[in-house]
């Protein structure tokens, strides 16, 4: 289902394990179809996506989906349903089931809105979770094909102070982990009384275990990814007052320079006509950046030029690529979506 390119059309899968209500899904179908479109902005955009590509609903009926992760071995997709502190799995037959619960804090003992895991990563045959409700990064201490809610903390403090709520991350080839630490997982956000750090950081956790802060200046750092040559770091800022995407030149792991705001969408948030802020993102092998943001997904070339947009009409939080990069998976509101790429 996931590993091969197929003709994309709108389908609606009723998944009893997710307690999906048929009438709720049906009521959203026409709205999603009406608001979905592909906008090609340059000729280069035609190299990445077909303007006639349509959208497929893989699943619906969750609360707030995030952190999609495609696993090639087994051909399945994992994603977080943050408020319910669950990770779900959609297999190659299109069936969804709970994979982990809780994926972070127990919702019964958590007073905020984002108890569960956010981003999910796969490194050295292990599932790595941004457990924002727990204010830490952890690994699942169980095989991928036999998941258990047994977690081992990787990092939870910077210079003795608790992290805010790790949000998104990406490993480089050497095992260094770049991640963002906004306040979204704190019950009262940036003003939470339990907040110990006086900034929201962009970090690099070196493979040696040393944690280095790369940037303290972004108010709401969010999505993060690397260029395929690992010479550029991209960070999304979901700050309504300065909604933008940034790039940094990587001198070596833990050292960045030449910070640039390469695209600013603050005006789109202020006019209240566009849904969403810069959020999760991924790059493909050619260096194209798929960045979720206002109205859906923005596709940038390596020079930071917008070459195409995927309009979903939904708050679109994050994305993931299939191994062959022919399919883009999206977490958007309560949906899991799929769009064909070239």
Short mmCIF file of N, CA and C in Angstrom, two decimals, residues 12-93:
data_model
loop_
_atom_site.label_atom_id
_atom_site.label_comp_id
_atom_site.label_asym_id
_atom_site.label_seq_id
_atom_site.Cartn_x
_atom_site.Cartn_y
_atom_site.Cartn_z
N UNK A 12 -12.24 6.62 1.69
CA UNK A 12 -12.59 6.86 3.09
C UNK A 12 -12.66 5.53 3.80
N UNK A 13 -11.77 5.37 4.77
CA UNK A 13 -11.61 4.10 5.44
C UNK A 13 -12.22 4.20 6.83
N UNK A 14 -13.16 3.35 7.12
CA UNK A 14 -13.79 3.35 8.43
C UNK A 14 -13.07 2.35 9.31
N UNK A 15 -12.41 2.85 10.33
CA UNK A 15 -11.53 2.04 11.14
C UNK A 15 -12.12 1.90 12.54
N UNK A 16 -12.65 0.74 12.81
CA UNK A 16 -13.32 0.55 14.09
C UNK A 16 -12.37 0.71 15.27
N UNK A 17 -11.09 0.35 15.06
CA UNK A 17 -10.15 0.47 16.17
C UNK A 17 -9.92 1.90 16.57
N UNK A 18 -10.24 2.86 15.68
CA UNK A 18 -10.08 4.28 15.99
C UNK A 18 -11.40 4.89 16.43
N UNK A 19 -12.46 4.08 16.49
CA UNK A 19 -13.78 4.56 16.85
C UNK A 19 -14.24 5.70 15.95
N UNK A 20 -14.02 5.51 14.66
CA UNK A 20 -14.38 6.55 13.71
C UNK A 20 -15.88 6.50 13.45
N UNK A 21 -16.49 7.66 13.48
CA UNK A 21 -17.90 7.76 13.20
C UNK A 21 -18.12 7.96 11.71
N UNK A 22 -18.91 7.10 11.11
CA UNK A 22 -19.11 7.17 9.67
C UNK A 22 -19.68 8.51 9.25
N UNK A 23 -20.65 9.02 9.99
CA UNK A 23 -21.26 10.28 9.60
C UNK A 23 -20.28 11.45 9.70
N UNK A 24 -19.35 11.38 10.67
CA UNK A 24 -18.37 12.46 10.82
C UNK A 24 -17.41 12.46 9.64
N UNK A 25 -16.98 11.28 9.23
CA UNK A 25 -16.07 11.19 8.10
C UNK A 25 -16.77 11.64 6.82
N UNK A 26 -17.97 11.15 6.61
CA UNK A 26 -18.71 11.51 5.40
C UNK A 26 -18.97 13.00 5.34
N UNK A 27 -19.23 13.61 6.49
CA UNK A 27 -19.49 15.03 6.52
C UNK A 27 -18.29 15.87 6.18
N UNK A 28 -17.10 15.29 6.29
CA UNK A 28 -15.88 16.03 6.00
C UNK A 28 -15.37 15.79 4.59
N UNK A 29 -15.89 14.76 3.91
CA UNK A 29 -15.36 14.38 2.61
C UNK A 29 -15.48 15.49 1.58
N UNK A 30 -16.67 16.02 1.43
CA UNK A 30 -16.90 17.02 0.40
C UNK A 30 -16.12 18.29 0.70
N UNK A 31 -16.01 18.63 1.97
CA UNK A 31 -15.25 19.83 2.34
C UNK A 31 -13.78 19.66 2.01
N UNK A 32 -13.23 18.50 2.33
CA UNK A 32 -11.82 18.25 2.04
C UNK A 32 -11.56 18.27 0.54
N UNK A 33 -12.42 17.61 -0.22
CA UNK A 33 -12.25 17.58 -1.67
C UNK A 33 -12.36 18.97 -2.27
N UNK A 34 -13.27 19.77 -1.75
CA UNK A 34 -13.49 21.11 -2.30
C UNK A 34 -12.32 22.05 -2.02
N UNK A 35 -11.67 21.85 -0.89
CA UNK A 35 -10.60 22.76 -0.49
C UNK A 35 -9.21 22.31 -0.92
N UNK A 36 -9.09 21.08 -1.40
CA UNK A 36 -7.78 20.55 -1.79
C UNK A 36 -7.41 21.00 -3.20
N UNK A 37 -6.16 21.42 -3.36
CA UNK A 37 -5.65 21.75 -4.70
C UNK A 37 -4.13 21.76 -4.68
N UNK A 38 -3.54 21.59 -5.85
CA UNK A 38 -2.10 21.70 -6.05
C UNK A 38 -1.84 22.97 -6.84
N UNK A 39 -0.97 23.80 -6.33
CA UNK A 39 -0.62 25.05 -7.01
C UNK A 39 0.85 24.97 -7.45
N UNK A 40 1.08 24.99 -8.74
CA UNK A 40 2.43 24.99 -9.29
C UNK A 40 2.85 26.43 -9.51
N UNK A 41 3.92 26.86 -8.87
CA UNK A 41 4.34 28.25 -8.92
C UNK A 41 5.50 28.51 -9.87
N UNK A 42 6.30 27.49 -10.16
CA UNK A 42 7.40 27.60 -11.11
C UNK A 42 7.46 26.32 -11.92
N UNK A 43 8.18 26.36 -13.03
CA UNK A 43 8.35 25.15 -13.84
C UNK A 43 9.00 24.04 -13.03
N UNK A 44 9.87 24.42 -12.12
CA UNK A 44 10.55 23.44 -11.28
C UNK A 44 9.56 22.66 -10.43
N UNK A 45 8.45 23.29 -10.09
CA UNK A 45 7.44 22.60 -9.30
C UNK A 45 6.89 21.37 -9.99
N UNK A 46 6.86 21.40 -11.32
CA UNK A 46 6.36 20.25 -12.08
C UNK A 46 7.27 19.03 -11.96
N UNK A 47 8.51 19.24 -11.53
CA UNK A 47 9.43 18.13 -11.35
C UNK A 47 9.15 17.36 -10.07
N UNK A 48 8.41 17.99 -9.16
CA UNK A 48 8.21 17.42 -7.83
C UNK A 48 6.81 16.84 -7.66
N UNK A 49 5.81 17.51 -8.21
CA UNK A 49 4.42 17.09 -8.00
C UNK A 49 3.59 17.41 -9.22
N UNK A 50 2.61 16.58 -9.50
CA UNK A 50 1.68 16.79 -10.61
C UNK A 50 0.54 17.67 -10.12
N UNK A 51 0.21 18.68 -10.88
CA UNK A 51 -0.87 19.58 -10.46
C UNK A 51 -2.22 18.87 -10.39
N UNK A 52 -2.32 17.69 -11.01
CA UNK A 52 -3.57 16.94 -10.99
C UNK A 52 -3.61 15.88 -9.88
N UNK A 53 -2.55 15.81 -9.08
CA UNK A 53 -2.56 14.86 -7.96
C UNK A 53 -3.74 15.17 -7.05
N UNK A 54 -4.37 14.14 -6.56
CA UNK A 54 -5.47 14.32 -5.61
C UNK A 54 -5.04 13.76 -4.26
N UNK A 55 -5.96 13.73 -3.35
CA UNK A 55 -5.61 13.40 -1.97
C UNK A 55 -6.34 12.13 -1.52
N UNK A 56 -5.67 11.34 -0.72
CA UNK A 56 -6.27 10.11 -0.19
C UNK A 56 -6.32 10.21 1.33
N UNK A 57 -7.47 9.91 1.88
CA UNK A 57 -7.61 9.84 3.34
C UNK A 57 -7.29 8.41 3.78
N UNK A 58 -6.24 8.27 4.56
CA UNK A 58 -5.90 6.96 5.09
C UNK A 58 -6.67 6.65 6.37
N UNK A 59 -6.91 7.67 7.16
CA UNK A 59 -7.64 7.47 8.42
C UNK A 59 -8.13 8.81 8.93
N UNK A 60 -9.13 8.76 9.81
CA UNK A 60 -9.68 9.97 10.40
C UNK A 60 -10.31 9.61 11.73
N UNK A 61 -10.76 10.64 12.45
CA UNK A 61 -11.45 10.40 13.71
C UNK A 61 -10.58 10.51 14.93
N UNK A 62 -9.40 11.09 14.80
CA UNK A 62 -8.50 11.27 15.93
C UNK A 62 -8.77 12.65 16.55
N UNK A 63 -7.83 13.17 17.32
CA UNK A 63 -8.01 14.49 17.92
C UNK A 63 -7.06 15.51 17.30
N UNK A 64 -5.77 15.26 17.40
CA UNK A 64 -4.78 16.14 16.76
C UNK A 64 -3.59 15.27 16.38
N UNK A 65 -3.41 15.05 15.09
CA UNK A 65 -2.39 14.13 14.61
C UNK A 65 -1.07 14.85 14.36
N UNK A 66 0.01 14.14 14.60
CA UNK A 66 1.36 14.71 14.45
C UNK A 66 2.36 13.58 14.25
N UNK A 67 3.60 13.98 13.94
CA UNK A 67 4.74 13.08 13.95
C UNK A 67 4.67 11.87 13.04
N UNK A 68 4.22 11.98 11.78
CA UNK A 68 4.16 10.79 10.93
C UNK A 68 5.55 10.21 10.67
N UNK A 69 5.63 8.90 10.67
CA UNK A 69 6.90 8.20 10.46
C UNK A 69 6.64 6.95 9.64
N UNK A 70 7.20 6.90 8.44
CA UNK A 70 7.06 5.70 7.61
C UNK A 70 8.16 4.71 7.96
N UNK A 71 7.78 3.46 8.19
CA UNK A 71 8.73 2.39 8.50
C UNK A 71 8.78 1.44 7.31
N UNK A 72 9.92 1.41 6.64
CA UNK A 72 10.05 0.57 5.44
C UNK A 72 9.95 -0.91 5.78
N UNK A 73 10.64 -1.33 6.84
CA UNK A 73 10.60 -2.73 7.24
C UNK A 73 9.24 -3.01 7.87
N UNK A 74 8.35 -3.58 7.09
CA UNK A 74 6.99 -3.82 7.54
C UNK A 74 5.98 -2.99 6.78
N UNK A 75 6.45 -1.95 6.07
CA UNK A 75 5.60 -1.13 5.22
C UNK A 75 4.39 -0.60 5.98
N UNK A 76 4.65 0.25 6.97
CA UNK A 76 3.55 0.83 7.74
C UNK A 76 3.89 2.26 8.16
N UNK A 77 2.87 2.95 8.62
CA UNK A 77 3.01 4.34 9.04
C UNK A 77 2.65 4.45 10.52
N UNK A 78 3.48 5.14 11.27
CA UNK A 78 3.18 5.48 12.66
C UNK A 78 2.89 6.97 12.75
N UNK A 79 2.07 7.36 13.70
CA UNK A 79 1.84 8.78 13.96
C UNK A 79 1.30 8.96 15.37
N UNK A 80 1.46 10.17 15.88
CA UNK A 80 0.99 10.50 17.23
C UNK A 80 -0.39 11.13 17.19
N UNK A 81 -1.22 10.76 18.14
CA UNK A 81 -2.45 11.50 18.44
C UNK A 81 -2.19 12.13 19.80
N UNK A 82 -1.70 13.37 19.77
CA UNK A 82 -1.08 13.97 20.95
C UNK A 82 -2.01 14.07 22.16
N UNK A 83 -3.20 14.66 22.03
CA UNK A 83 -4.03 14.85 23.23
C UNK A 83 -4.42 13.55 23.92
N UNK A 84 -4.50 12.46 23.15
CA UNK A 84 -4.90 11.18 23.72
C UNK A 84 -3.71 10.32 24.13
N UNK A 85 -2.50 10.87 23.97
CA UNK A 85 -1.27 10.18 24.35
C UNK A 85 -1.20 8.78 23.73
N UNK A 86 -1.43 8.74 22.42
CA UNK A 86 -1.39 7.47 21.69
C UNK A 86 -0.52 7.59 20.44
N UNK A 87 0.13 6.50 20.10
CA UNK A 87 0.73 6.33 18.79
C UNK A 87 -0.09 5.28 18.07
N UNK A 88 -0.48 5.58 16.83
CA UNK A 88 -1.23 4.65 16.00
C UNK A 88 -0.35 4.10 14.89
N UNK A 89 -0.74 2.94 14.42
CA UNK A 89 -0.08 2.29 13.29
C UNK A 89 -1.11 2.03 12.20
N UNK A 90 -0.79 2.43 10.97
CA UNK A 90 -1.60 2.07 9.81
C UNK A 90 -0.78 1.10 8.98
N UNK A 91 -1.28 -0.11 8.80
CA UNK A 91 -0.51 -1.12 8.08
C UNK A 91 -0.75 -1.05 6.58
N UNK A 92 -0.10 -1.94 5.85
CA UNK A 92 -0.17 -1.92 4.39
C UNK A 92 -1.55 -2.23 3.85
N UNK A 93 -2.41 -2.81 4.68
CA UNK A 93 -3.79 -3.09 4.27
C UNK A 93 -4.73 -1.93 4.61
#
